[in-house]
Amino acid sequence: MTSAKSVELAVSARDVSMMYRSNHERPYLAVRGVSLEVAAGDLVGITGESGAGKSTLALAIAGLAGGAGDAIPRMCGGQLEVLGTNVRGIGRRGRDQLTLRVGFLRQDAAERLSPLLTVAENVAQPIYQRDRRFSVAEAADAVATVIDAVRLPLGLMNRLPYQLSSGQRQRVALARAIVLEPALLVADEPTRGVDATVREEVLDALRDLQRDRGITAIVVSSDIAVLTRIASRIVVMQHGMIVGLGDIDSLTMAPENDYLKGLARARAALGRDPIQTSRPPGSDRIP
Ligand code: ADP
Ligand code: MG
């Protein structure tokens, strides 16, 4: 989030606003004038209460805003550059090219794994979606490499998703998101639905991947414990806007608004009870 010209930026958002438009409801502005910069190779966390606009912003950064459908938000203001591509008004071809370079772990990625495909087949899917005639041997190699990178035993490759634990399924989803070797990984609530006992494993796998492969990562989580474990710099959103931006320590040491004060309390409680009771009080309530 520095603006030094010498730093290569993976993401540059200037005054970005995003809206949902559906036939039944009036247009809704979910992201309101957000500006942020993420340098290449950084890991930045985005937090905030439910409904703050985190997932909407994540979709835009993943290059998926503006496509067809009511459930897809549209950028209605500002400028957004992702990996050097101007996302606002991007066409279908441009979007297809960009999404090959951005790994997107959706909020519900683990549930979206195909129940009929093995772990290896699920992970290989993006490879064949990109190139139907890709060499089977090379794909198998790439799949084994990423399964290992997310610290899953290779013995799981022929299992079906239902035969795995929640944490294993989430790591399969993570492996699938990075199998095309993206320069940028956007992970939306990567520990949602993951048993508390294995949350740290999922997070450590994510952080190690980011470090070892020099990937830029944006990790969205409403759980401050999650971000404390892997990110030093965070963006705090509320009502579609950024209300805090910087390193976790200084944001929680001198909290400037009620949400940040709650975050500071949640953070202080972390020392006592590492990863479970880490949501700021009222984080699911719109004040
Ligand atoms: P977060 O991920 O921080 O919980 P979201 O980005 O999912 O928040 O949602 C931000 C706001 O946009 C919320 O008020 C939500 O109700 C609204 N929203 C999300 N998806 C849609 C949609 N498909 N149509 C209309 N409004 C939506
Ligand atoms: Mg969300």
PDB file of C-alpha atoms and ligand atoms in Angstrom:
ATOM      1  CA  MET A   1       0.000   0.000   0.000  1.00  0.00           C
ATOM      2  CA  THR A   2       2.884   2.270  -0.686  1.00  0.00           C
ATOM      3  CA  SER A   3       2.698   4.481  -3.713  1.00  0.00           C
ATOM      4  CA  ALA A   4       6.426   4.501  -4.478  1.00  0.00           C
ATOM      5  CA  LYS A   5       6.781   4.236  -8.226  1.00  0.00           C
ATOM      6  CA  SER A   6       9.666   1.779  -7.917  1.00  0.00           C
ATOM      7  CA  VAL A   7       7.370  -0.825  -6.343  1.00  0.00           C
ATOM      8  CA  GLU A   8       5.581  -3.028  -8.808  1.00  0.00           C
ATOM      9  CA  LEU A   9       1.896  -3.087  -7.998  1.00  0.00           C
ATOM     10  CA  ALA A  10      -0.166  -6.235  -8.362  1.00  0.00           C
ATOM     11  CA  VAL A  11      -3.349  -4.367  -7.518  1.00  0.00           C
ATOM     12  CA  SER A  12      -4.136  -0.697  -7.734  1.00  0.00           C
ATOM     13  CA  ALA A  13      -7.662   0.439  -6.887  1.00  0.00           C
ATOM     14  CA  ARG A  14      -8.594   4.081  -7.099  1.00  0.00           C
ATOM     15  CA  ASP A  15     -11.955   5.174  -5.779  1.00  0.00           C
ATOM     16  CA  VAL A  16     -13.589   1.911  -6.813  1.00  0.00           C
ATOM     17  CA  SER A  17     -17.355   1.599  -6.432  1.00  0.00           C
ATOM     18  CA  MET A  18     -19.329  -1.533  -7.175  1.00  0.00           C
ATOM     19  CA  MET A  19     -23.034  -2.113  -7.464  1.00  0.00           C
ATOM     20  CA  TYR A  20     -25.471  -4.971  -7.722  1.00  0.00           C
ATOM     21  CA  ARG A  21     -28.396  -4.500 -10.024  1.00  0.00           C
ATOM     22  CA  SER A  22     -31.215  -6.966  -9.994  1.00  0.00           C
ATOM     23  CA  ASN A  23     -34.677  -6.839 -11.532  1.00  0.00           C
ATOM     24  CA  HIS A  24     -36.384  -7.135  -8.201  1.00  0.00           C
ATOM     25  CA  GLU A  25     -34.514  -4.731  -6.024  1.00  0.00           C
ATOM     26  CA  ARG A  26     -33.117  -1.271  -6.503  1.00  0.00           C
ATOM     27  CA  PRO A  27     -29.413  -1.063  -7.410  1.00  0.00           C
ATOM     28  CA  TYR A  28     -27.254  -1.542  -4.365  1.00  0.00           C
ATOM     29  CA  LEU A  29     -23.877   0.093  -3.855  1.00  0.00           C
ATOM     30  CA  ALA A  30     -21.849  -2.565  -2.060  1.00  0.00           C
ATOM     31  CA  VAL A  31     -18.392  -0.973  -2.402  1.00  0.00           C
ATOM     32  CA  ARG A  32     -18.067   2.796  -2.089  1.00  0.00           C
ATOM     33  CA  GLY A  33     -14.941   4.613  -3.197  1.00  0.00           C
ATOM     34  CA  VAL A  34     -12.280   2.124  -2.165  1.00  0.00           C
ATOM     35  CA  SER A  35      -8.630   2.955  -2.853  1.00  0.00           C
ATOM     36  CA  LEU A  36      -5.783   0.597  -2.116  1.00  0.00           C
ATOM     37  CA  GLU A  37      -2.518  -0.644  -3.517  1.00  0.00           C
ATOM     38  CA  VAL A  38      -0.973  -4.057  -3.106  1.00  0.00           C
ATOM     39  CA  ALA A  39       2.671  -4.482  -4.059  1.00  0.00           C
ATOM     40  CA  ALA A  40       3.704  -7.590  -5.969  1.00  0.00           C
ATOM     41  CA  GLY A  41       4.716 -10.369  -3.587  1.00  0.00           C
ATOM     42  CA  ASP A  42       2.779  -8.994  -0.607  1.00  0.00           C
ATOM     43  CA  LEU A  43       0.119 -10.705   1.466  1.00  0.00           C
ATOM     44  CA  VAL A  44      -2.634  -8.320   2.460  1.00  0.00           C
ATOM     45  CA  GLY A  45      -5.652  -9.162   4.594  1.00  0.00           C
ATOM     46  CA  ILE A  46      -9.131  -7.705   4.210  1.00  0.00           C
ATOM     47  CA  THR A  47     -11.426  -7.836   7.202  1.00  0.00           C
ATOM     48  CA  GLY A  48     -14.701  -6.306   8.319  1.00  0.00           C
ATOM     49  CA  GLU A  49     -18.147  -7.338   9.465  1.00  0.00           C
ATOM     50  CA  SER A  50     -20.543  -9.420   7.430  1.00  0.00           C
ATOM     51  CA  GLY A  51     -21.971  -7.377   4.543  1.00  0.00           C
ATOM     52  CA  ALA A  52     -19.066  -4.906   4.552  1.00  0.00           C
ATOM     53  CA  GLY A  53     -18.326  -5.523   0.872  1.00  0.00           C
ATOM     54  CA  LYS A  54     -15.282  -7.782   1.221  1.00  0.00           C
ATOM     55  CA  SER A  55     -16.449 -10.497  -1.162  1.00  0.00           C
ATOM     56  CA  THR A  56     -17.659  -7.953  -3.683  1.00  0.00           C
ATOM     57  CA  LEU A  57     -14.237  -6.312  -3.733  1.00  0.00           C
ATOM     58  CA  ALA A  58     -12.571  -9.750  -3.895  1.00  0.00           C
ATOM     59  CA  LEU A  59     -14.648 -10.647  -6.961  1.00  0.00           C
ATOM     60  CA  ALA A  60     -13.572  -7.452  -8.686  1.00  0.00           C
ATOM     61  CA  ILE A  61      -9.900  -8.040  -7.893  1.00  0.00           C
ATOM     62  CA  ALA A  62     -10.242 -11.600  -9.177  1.00  0.00           C
ATOM     63  CA  GLY A  63     -11.348 -10.051 -12.473  1.00  0.00           C
ATOM     64  CA  LEU A  64     -14.871 -11.427 -12.252  1.00  0.00           C
ATOM     65  CA  ALA A  65     -16.952  -8.282 -11.861  1.00  0.00           C
ATOM     66  CA  GLY A  66     -19.031  -7.075 -14.761  1.00  0.00           C
ATOM     67  CA  GLY A  67     -19.864 -10.471 -16.220  1.00  0.00           C
ATOM     68  CA  ALA A  68     -23.417 -11.587 -16.852  1.00  0.00           C
ATOM     69  CA  GLY A  69     -25.954 -12.277 -14.117  1.00  0.00           C
ATOM     70  CA  ASP A  70     -27.680 -10.527 -11.233  1.00  0.00           C
ATOM     71  CA  ALA A  71     -25.379 -12.055  -8.667  1.00  0.00           C
ATOM     72  CA  ILE A  72     -22.361 -10.442 -10.301  1.00  0.00           C
ATOM     73  CA  PRO A  73     -21.445  -6.934  -9.220  1.00  0.00           C
ATOM     74  CA  ARG A  74     -20.538  -4.242 -11.717  1.00  0.00           C
ATOM     75  CA  MET A  75     -17.882  -1.619 -11.294  1.00  0.00           C
ATOM     76  CA  CYS A  76     -19.650   1.707 -11.510  1.00  0.00           C
ATOM     77  CA  GLY A  77     -16.903   4.088 -10.468  1.00  0.00           C
ATOM     78  CA  GLY A  78     -13.146   4.480 -10.215  1.00  0.00           C
ATOM     79  CA  GLN A  79     -10.248   2.578 -11.718  1.00  0.00           C
ATOM     80  CA  LEU A  80      -8.944  -0.890 -10.935  1.00  0.00           C
ATOM     81  CA  GLU A  81      -5.758  -2.369 -12.299  1.00  0.00           C
ATOM     82  CA  VAL A  82      -4.932  -6.000 -11.580  1.00  0.00           C
ATOM     83  CA  LEU A  83      -1.587  -7.396 -12.771  1.00  0.00           C
ATOM     84  CA  GLY A  84      -1.330  -4.463 -15.158  1.00  0.00           C
ATOM     85  CA  THR A  85      -4.776  -5.062 -16.672  1.00  0.00           C
ATOM     86  CA  ASN A  86      -7.417  -2.367 -16.458  1.00  0.00           C
ATOM     87  CA  VAL A  87     -10.419  -4.249 -15.134  1.00  0.00           C
ATOM     88  CA  ARG A  88     -13.069  -1.601 -15.607  1.00  0.00           C
ATOM     89  CA  GLY A  89     -14.891  -2.235 -18.838  1.00  0.00           C
ATOM     90  CA  ILE A  90     -12.799  -5.315 -19.578  1.00  0.00           C
ATOM     91  CA  GLY A  91     -14.197  -7.526 -22.343  1.00  0.00           C
ATOM     92  CA  ARG A  92     -14.739 -11.240 -22.219  1.00  0.00           C
ATOM     93  CA  ARG A  93     -11.393 -12.106 -23.820  1.00  0.00           C
ATOM     94  CA  GLY A  94      -9.514  -9.802 -21.504  1.00  0.00           C
ATOM     95  CA  ARG A  95     -11.294 -11.294 -18.525  1.00  0.00           C
ATOM     96  CA  ASP A  96     -10.507 -14.833 -19.623  1.00  0.00           C
ATOM     97  CA  GLN A  97      -6.840 -13.931 -19.968  1.00  0.00           C
ATOM     98  CA  LEU A  98      -6.717 -12.214 -16.604  1.00  0.00           C
ATOM     99  CA  THR A  99      -8.504 -14.984 -14.730  1.00  0.00           C
ATOM    100  CA  LEU A 100      -5.881 -17.465 -15.927  1.00  0.00           C
ATOM    101  CA  ARG A 101      -3.334 -15.412 -13.974  1.00  0.00           C
ATOM    102  CA  VAL A 102      -5.424 -14.930 -10.846  1.00  0.00           C
ATOM    103  CA  GLY A 103      -6.210 -17.829  -8.542  1.00  0.00           C
ATOM    104  CA  PHE A 104      -9.560 -17.298  -6.867  1.00  0.00           C
ATOM    105  CA  LEU A 105     -10.542 -19.285  -3.811  1.00  0.00           C
ATOM    106  CA  ARG A 106     -14.226 -18.522  -3.505  1.00  0.00           C
ATOM    107  CA  GLN A 107     -16.044 -18.255  -0.228  1.00  0.00           C
ATOM    108  CA  ASP A 108     -17.671 -21.612  -0.991  1.00  0.00           C
ATOM    109  CA  ALA A 109     -14.796 -23.182  -2.962  1.00  0.00           C
ATOM    110  CA  ALA A 110     -14.683 -26.399  -0.947  1.00  0.00           C
ATOM    111  CA  GLU A 111     -18.403 -26.986  -1.491  1.00  0.00           C
ATOM    112  CA  ARG A 112     -17.984 -26.343  -5.189  1.00  0.00           C
ATOM    113  CA  LEU A 113     -15.585 -29.233  -5.723  1.00  0.00           C
ATOM    114  CA  SER A 114     -17.219 -31.757  -7.997  1.00  0.00           C
ATOM    115  CA  PRO A 115     -18.498 -34.642  -5.834  1.00  0.00           C
ATOM    116  CA  LEU A 116     -18.094 -37.084  -8.731  1.00  0.00           C
ATOM    117  CA  LEU A 117     -14.462 -36.313  -9.466  1.00  0.00           C
ATOM    118  CA  THR A 118     -11.472 -37.496  -7.481  1.00  0.00           C
ATOM    119  CA  VAL A 119      -9.217 -35.043  -5.703  1.00  0.00           C
ATOM    120  CA  ALA A 120      -6.699 -35.242  -8.552  1.00  0.00           C
ATOM    121  CA  GLU A 121      -9.404 -34.716 -11.192  1.00  0.00           C
ATOM    122  CA  ASN A 122     -10.845 -31.731  -9.334  1.00  0.00           C
ATOM    123  CA  VAL A 123      -7.430 -30.114  -9.079  1.00  0.00           C
ATOM    124  CA  ALA A 124      -6.630 -30.841 -12.737  1.00  0.00           C
ATOM    125  CA  GLN A 125      -9.887 -29.309 -13.981  1.00  0.00           C
ATOM    126  CA  PRO A 126      -8.552 -25.761 -14.551  1.00  0.00           C
ATOM    127  CA  ILE A 127      -5.665 -27.188 -16.595  1.00  0.00           C
ATOM    128  CA  TYR A 128      -8.045 -28.908 -19.010  1.00  0.00           C
ATOM    129  CA  GLN A 129     -10.425 -25.961 -19.041  1.00  0.00           C
ATOM    130  CA  ARG A 130      -7.523 -23.876 -20.297  1.00  0.00           C
ATOM    131  CA  ASP A 131      -6.287 -26.459 -22.793  1.00  0.00           C
ATOM    132  CA  ARG A 132      -8.312 -29.581 -23.499  1.00  0.00           C
ATOM    133  CA  ARG A 133      -5.381 -31.371 -25.081  1.00  0.00           C
ATOM    134  CA  PHE A 134      -2.861 -30.718 -22.329  1.00  0.00           C
ATOM    135  CA  SER A 135      -0.483 -33.641 -21.773  1.00  0.00           C
ATOM    136  CA  VAL A 136      -1.869 -36.065 -19.210  1.00  0.00           C
ATOM    137  CA  ALA A 137       1.580 -36.755 -17.779  1.00  0.00           C
ATOM    138  CA  GLU A 138       2.369 -33.066 -17.340  1.00  0.00           C
ATOM    139  CA  ALA A 139      -1.009 -32.423 -15.746  1.00  0.00           C
ATOM    140  CA  ALA A 140      -0.464 -35.289 -13.307  1.00  0.00           C
ATOM    141  CA  ASP A 141       2.878 -33.776 -12.433  1.00  0.00           C
ATOM    142  CA  ALA A 142       1.409 -30.324 -11.842  1.00  0.00           C
ATOM    143  CA  VAL A 143      -1.395 -31.792  -9.733  1.00  0.00           C
ATOM    144  CA  ALA A 144       0.995 -33.806  -7.547  1.00  0.00           C
ATOM    145  CA  THR A 145       3.159 -30.713  -7.065  1.00  0.00           C
ATOM    146  CA  VAL A 146       0.319 -28.537  -5.808  1.00  0.00           C
ATOM    147  CA  ILE A 147      -1.223 -31.293  -3.661  1.00  0.00           C
ATOM    148  CA  ASP A 148       2.150 -31.569  -1.981  1.00  0.00           C
ATOM    149  CA  ALA A 149       2.483 -27.784  -1.731  1.00  0.00           C
ATOM    150  CA  VAL A 150      -0.740 -27.555   0.283  1.00  0.00           C
ATOM    151  CA  ARG A 151       0.605 -30.332   2.506  1.00  0.00           C
ATOM    152  CA  LEU A 152      -1.829 -33.050   1.599  1.00  0.00           C
ATOM    153  CA  PRO A 153      -0.599 -36.640   1.362  1.00  0.00           C
ATOM    154  CA  LEU A 154      -0.444 -37.797  -2.246  1.00  0.00           C
ATOM    155  CA  GLY A 155      -2.361 -40.877  -1.154  1.00  0.00           C
ATOM    156  CA  LEU A 156      -5.511 -38.746  -1.124  1.00  0.00           C
ATOM    157  CA  MET A 157      -5.386 -38.095  -4.870  1.00  0.00           C
ATOM    158  CA  ASN A 158      -7.828 -40.843  -5.777  1.00  0.00           C
ATOM    159  CA  ARG A 159     -10.320 -40.120  -3.022  1.00  0.00           C
ATOM    160  CA  LEU A 160     -13.613 -38.354  -3.556  1.00  0.00           C
ATOM    161  CA  PRO A 161     -14.264 -35.032  -1.775  1.00  0.00           C
ATOM    162  CA  TYR A 162     -16.771 -36.533   0.662  1.00  0.00           C
ATOM    163  CA  GLN A 163     -14.091 -38.873   1.949  1.00  0.00           C
ATOM    164  CA  LEU A 164     -11.990 -35.938   3.186  1.00  0.00           C
ATOM    165  CA  SER A 165     -12.135 -33.765   6.276  1.00  0.00           C
ATOM    166  CA  SER A 166     -13.219 -30.125   5.957  1.00  0.00           C
ATOM    167  CA  GLY A 167      -9.631 -28.940   6.245  1.00  0.00           C
ATOM    168  CA  GLN A 168      -8.464 -31.387   3.592  1.00  0.00           C
ATOM    169  CA  ARG A 169     -11.254 -30.314   1.231  1.00  0.00           C
ATOM    170  CA  GLN A 170     -10.320 -26.678   1.703  1.00  0.00           C
ATOM    171  CA  ARG A 171      -6.701 -27.494   0.892  1.00  0.00           C
ATOM    172  CA  VAL A 172      -7.842 -29.325  -2.258  1.00  0.00           C
ATOM    173  CA  ALA A 173      -9.744 -26.176  -3.231  1.00  0.00           C
ATOM    174  CA  LEU A 174      -6.603 -24.152  -2.554  1.00  0.00           C
ATOM    175  CA  ALA A 175      -4.531 -26.544  -4.684  1.00  0.00           C
ATOM    176  CA  ARG A 176      -7.069 -26.136  -7.492  1.00  0.00           C
ATOM    177  CA  ALA A 177      -6.826 -22.344  -7.199  1.00  0.00           C
ATOM    178  CA  ILE A 178      -3.050 -22.365  -7.667  1.00  0.00           C
ATOM    179  CA  VAL A 179      -2.595 -25.180 -10.169  1.00  0.00           C
ATOM    180  CA  LEU A 180      -2.221 -22.710 -13.044  1.00  0.00           C
ATOM    181  CA  GLU A 181       0.564 -20.957 -11.104  1.00  0.00           C
ATOM    182  CA  PRO A 182      -1.203 -17.630 -10.675  1.00  0.00           C
ATOM    183  CA  ALA A 183       0.731 -14.451  -9.958  1.00  0.00           C
ATOM    184  CA  LEU A 184      -2.081 -13.350  -7.658  1.00  0.00           C
ATOM    185  CA  LEU A 185      -4.179 -15.406  -5.269  1.00  0.00           C
ATOM    186  CA  VAL A 186      -7.439 -14.029  -3.906  1.00  0.00           C
ATOM    187  CA  ALA A 187      -8.715 -16.177  -1.035  1.00  0.00           C
ATOM    188  CA  ASP A 188     -12.176 -15.335   0.300  1.00  0.00           C
ATOM    189  CA  GLU A 189     -12.742 -16.699   3.830  1.00  0.00           C
ATOM    190  CA  PRO A 190     -10.238 -19.555   3.363  1.00  0.00           C
ATOM    191  CA  THR A 191     -11.032 -21.060   6.767  1.00  0.00           C
ATOM    192  CA  ARG A 192     -14.804 -20.815   6.590  1.00  0.00           C
ATOM    193  CA  GLY A 193     -16.303 -24.209   7.344  1.00  0.00           C
ATOM    194  CA  VAL A 194     -12.934 -25.621   8.338  1.00  0.00           C
ATOM    195  CA  ASP A 195     -12.768 -27.367  11.725  1.00  0.00           C
ATOM    196  CA  ALA A 196     -11.051 -25.176  14.295  1.00  0.00           C
ATOM    197  CA  THR A 197      -8.420 -27.839  14.890  1.00  0.00           C
ATOM    198  CA  VAL A 198      -7.115 -27.711  11.320  1.00  0.00           C
ATOM    199  CA  ARG A 199      -7.630 -24.017  10.560  1.00  0.00           C
ATOM    200  CA  GLU A 200      -4.013 -23.264  11.305  1.00  0.00           C
ATOM    201  CA  GLU A 201      -2.855 -25.960   8.888  1.00  0.00           C
ATOM    202  CA  VAL A 202      -4.868 -24.418   6.073  1.00  0.00           C
ATOM    203  CA  LEU A 203      -3.525 -20.955   6.874  1.00  0.00           C
ATOM    204  CA  ASP A 204       0.061 -22.078   7.156  1.00  0.00           C
ATOM    205  CA  ALA A 205      -0.242 -23.889   3.824  1.00  0.00           C
ATOM    206  CA  LEU A 206      -1.552 -20.681   2.292  1.00  0.00           C
ATOM    207  CA  ARG A 207       1.168 -18.509   3.781  1.00  0.00           C
ATOM    208  CA  ASP A 208       3.960 -20.893   2.838  1.00  0.00           C
ATOM    209  CA  LEU A 209       2.696 -21.054  -0.727  1.00  0.00           C
ATOM    210  CA  GLN A 210       2.624 -17.299  -0.922  1.00  0.00           C
ATOM    211  CA  ARG A 211       6.169 -17.015   0.430  1.00  0.00           C
ATOM    212  CA  ASP A 212       7.769 -19.918  -1.411  1.00  0.00           C
ATOM    213  CA  ARG A 213       6.258 -19.067  -4.767  1.00  0.00           C
ATOM    214  CA  GLY A 214       6.422 -15.292  -4.444  1.00  0.00           C
ATOM    215  CA  ILE A 215       2.678 -15.060  -5.135  1.00  0.00           C
ATOM    216  CA  THR A 216       0.830 -11.879  -4.256  1.00  0.00           C
ATOM    217  CA  ALA A 217      -2.063 -12.788  -1.983  1.00  0.00           C
ATOM    218  CA  ILE A 218      -5.210 -11.072  -0.824  1.00  0.00           C
ATOM    219  CA  VAL A 219      -6.880 -12.937   1.993  1.00  0.00           C
ATOM    220  CA  VAL A 220     -10.382 -12.000   3.078  1.00  0.00           C
ATOM    221  CA  SER A 221     -11.539 -12.995   6.541  1.00  0.00           C
ATOM    222  CA  SER A 222     -13.959 -11.624   9.090  1.00  0.00           C
ATOM    223  CA  ASP A 223     -11.839 -13.427  11.679  1.00  0.00           C
ATOM    224  CA  ILE A 224      -8.997 -11.269  12.944  1.00  0.00           C
ATOM    225  CA  ALA A 225      -7.198 -14.344  14.324  1.00  0.00           C
ATOM    226  CA  VAL A 226      -6.868 -15.626  10.776  1.00  0.00           C
ATOM    227  CA  LEU A 227      -5.290 -12.426   9.539  1.00  0.00           C
ATOM    228  CA  THR A 228      -3.102 -12.036  12.612  1.00  0.00           C
ATOM    229  CA  ARG A 229      -1.594 -15.413  11.811  1.00  0.00           C
ATOM    230  CA  ILE A 230      -0.700 -14.716   8.196  1.00  0.00           C
ATOM    231  CA  ALA A 231      -0.869 -11.035   7.309  1.00  0.00           C
ATOM    232  CA  SER A 232       0.859  -8.069   8.819  1.00  0.00           C
ATOM    233  CA  ARG A 233      -1.005  -5.469   6.792  1.00  0.00           C
ATOM    234  CA  ILE A 234      -4.743  -5.327   6.680  1.00  0.00           C
ATOM    235  CA  VAL A 235      -7.582  -3.386   5.167  1.00  0.00           C
ATOM    236  CA  VAL A 236     -10.658  -2.940   7.359  1.00  0.00           C
ATOM    237  CA  MET A 237     -13.975  -2.429   5.575  1.00  0.00           C
ATOM    238  CA  GLN A 238     -17.292  -1.229   6.894  1.00  0.00           C
ATOM    239  CA  HIS A 239     -20.425  -0.348   4.898  1.00  0.00           C
ATOM    240  CA  GLY A 240     -18.515  -0.715   1.628  1.00  0.00           C
ATOM    241  CA  MET A 241     -15.752   1.666   2.643  1.00  0.00           C
ATOM    242  CA  ILE A 242     -12.243   1.326   4.009  1.00  0.00           C
ATOM    243  CA  VAL A 243     -12.168   2.459   7.633  1.00  0.00           C
ATOM    244  CA  GLY A 244      -8.694   1.270   8.491  1.00  0.00           C
ATOM    245  CA  LEU A 245      -5.602   0.413   6.512  1.00  0.00           C
ATOM    246  CA  GLY A 246      -2.131  -0.458   7.723  1.00  0.00           C
ATOM    247  CA  ASP A 247      -0.350  -2.913   9.930  1.00  0.00           C
ATOM    248  CA  ILE A 248      -2.441  -4.846  12.424  1.00  0.00           C
ATOM    249  CA  ASP A 249      -0.447  -3.623  15.403  1.00  0.00           C
ATOM    250  CA  SER A 250      -0.844   0.086  14.839  1.00  0.00           C
ATOM    251  CA  LEU A 251      -4.493  -0.251  13.773  1.00  0.00           C
ATOM    252  CA  THR A 252      -5.407  -2.086  16.941  1.00  0.00           C
ATOM    253  CA  MET A 253      -3.142  -0.082  19.221  1.00  0.00           C
ATOM    254  CA  ALA A 254      -4.800   3.220  18.429  1.00  0.00           C
ATOM    255  CA  PRO A 255      -8.272   2.243  17.207  1.00  0.00           C
ATOM    256  CA  GLU A 256      -9.988   5.114  15.448  1.00  0.00           C
ATOM    257  CA  ASN A 257     -13.568   3.891  15.401  1.00  0.00           C
ATOM    258  CA  ASP A 258     -15.873   1.441  17.146  1.00  0.00           C
ATOM    259  CA  TYR A 259     -15.248  -1.388  14.758  1.00  0.00           C
ATOM    260  CA  LEU A 260     -11.483  -1.066  15.177  1.00  0.00           C
ATOM    261  CA  LYS A 261     -11.963  -0.907  18.944  1.00  0.00           C
ATOM    262  CA  GLY A 262     -13.842  -4.214  18.779  1.00  0.00           C
ATOM    263  CA  LEU A 263     -11.048  -5.589  16.648  1.00  0.00           C
ATOM    264  CA  ALA A 264      -8.494  -4.444  19.211  1.00  0.00           C
ATOM    265  CA  ARG A 265     -10.411  -6.220  21.979  1.00  0.00           C
ATOM    266  CA  ALA A 266     -10.690  -9.376  19.879  1.00  0.00           C
ATOM    267  CA  ARG A 267      -6.990  -9.190  19.211  1.00  0.00           C
ATOM    268  CA  ALA A 268      -6.168  -8.765  22.890  1.00  0.00           C
ATOM    269  CA  ALA A 269      -8.289 -11.845  23.627  1.00  0.00           C
ATOM    270  CA  LEU A 270      -6.247 -13.837  21.129  1.00  0.00           C
ATOM    271  CA  GLY A 271      -3.365 -14.243  23.527  1.00  0.00           C
ATOM    272  CA  ARG A 272      -5.706 -16.075  25.860  1.00  0.00           C
ATOM    273  CA  ASP A 273      -7.571 -18.205  23.354  1.00  0.00           C
ATOM    274  CA  PRO A 274      -5.712 -18.511  20.060  1.00  0.00           C
ATOM    275  CA  ILE A 275      -8.036 -19.117  17.131  1.00  0.00           C
ATOM    276  CA  GLN A 276     -11.631 -19.733  18.233  1.00  0.00           C
ATOM    277  CA  THR A 277     -13.075 -16.679  19.965  1.00  0.00           C
ATOM    278  CA  SER A 278     -11.515 -14.198  17.681  1.00  0.00           C
ATOM    279  CA  ARG A 279     -14.378 -12.370  16.020  1.00  0.00           C
ATOM    280  CA  PRO A 280     -14.754  -8.832  17.196  1.00  0.00           C
ATOM    281  CA  PRO A 281     -17.948  -8.517  19.210  1.00  0.00           C
ATOM    282  CA  GLY A 282     -20.844  -7.715  16.928  1.00  0.00           C
ATOM    283  CA  SER A 283     -18.894  -8.537  13.799  1.00  0.00           C
ATOM    284  CA  ASP A 284     -21.996 -10.053  12.256  1.00  0.00           C
ATOM    285  CA  ARG A 285     -24.243  -7.196  13.207  1.00  0.00           C
ATOM    286  CA  ILE A 286     -24.727  -4.032  11.210  1.00  0.00           C
ATOM    287  CA  PRO A 287     -24.682  -1.240  13.776  1.00  0.00           C
TER     288      PRO A 287
HETATM  289  P1  ADP B   1     -18.997  -9.421   2.866  1.00  0.00           P
HETATM  290  O1  ADP B   1     -18.248 -10.362   2.002  1.00  0.00           O
HETATM  291  O2  ADP B   1     -18.146  -8.376   3.507  1.00  0.00           O
HETATM  292  O3  ADP B   1     -19.836 -10.124   3.879  1.00  0.00           O
HETATM  293  P2  ADP B   1     -20.487  -8.823   0.439  1.00  0.00           P
HETATM  294  O4  ADP B   1     -19.485  -8.240  -0.487  1.00  0.00           O
HETATM  295  O5  ADP B   1     -20.877 -10.239   0.204  1.00  0.00           O
HETATM  296  O6  ADP B   1     -20.025  -8.595   1.948  1.00  0.00           O
HETATM  297  O7  ADP B   1     -21.813  -7.982   0.374  1.00  0.00           O
HETATM  298  C1  ADP B   1     -21.791  -6.577   0.465  1.00  0.00           C
HETATM  299  C2  ADP B   1     -23.215  -6.061   0.352  1.00  0.00           C
HETATM  300  O8  ADP B   1     -23.726  -6.353  -0.945  1.00  0.00           O
HETATM  301  C3  ADP B   1     -24.169  -6.698   1.350  1.00  0.00           C
HETATM  302  O9  ADP B   1     -25.017  -5.710   1.857  1.00  0.00           O
HETATM  303  C4  ADP B   1     -24.927  -7.696   0.526  1.00  0.00           C
HETATM  304  O10 ADP B   1     -26.248  -7.857   1.007  1.00  0.00           O
HETATM  305  C5  ADP B   1     -24.944  -7.060  -0.855  1.00  0.00           C
HETATM  306  N1  ADP B   1     -24.984  -8.100  -1.896  1.00  0.00           N
HETATM  307  C6  ADP B   1     -24.157  -9.155  -2.015  1.00  0.00           C
HETATM  308  N2  ADP B   1     -24.494  -9.901  -3.090  1.00  0.00           N
HETATM  309  C7  ADP B   1     -25.573  -9.297  -3.656  1.00  0.00           C
HETATM  310  C8  ADP B   1     -26.399  -9.580  -4.793  1.00  0.00           C
HETATM  311  N3  ADP B   1     -26.166 -10.629  -5.569  1.00  0.00           N
HETATM  312  N4  ADP B   1     -27.429  -8.724  -5.062  1.00  0.00           N
HETATM  313  C9  ADP B   1     -27.658  -7.653  -4.282  1.00  0.00           C
HETATM  314  N5  ADP B   1     -26.905  -7.327  -3.196  1.00  0.00           N
HETATM  315  C10 ADP B   1     -25.885  -8.131  -2.879  1.00  0.00           C
HETATM  316 MG    MG B   2     -18.053 -12.438   2.081  1.00  0.00          MG
END
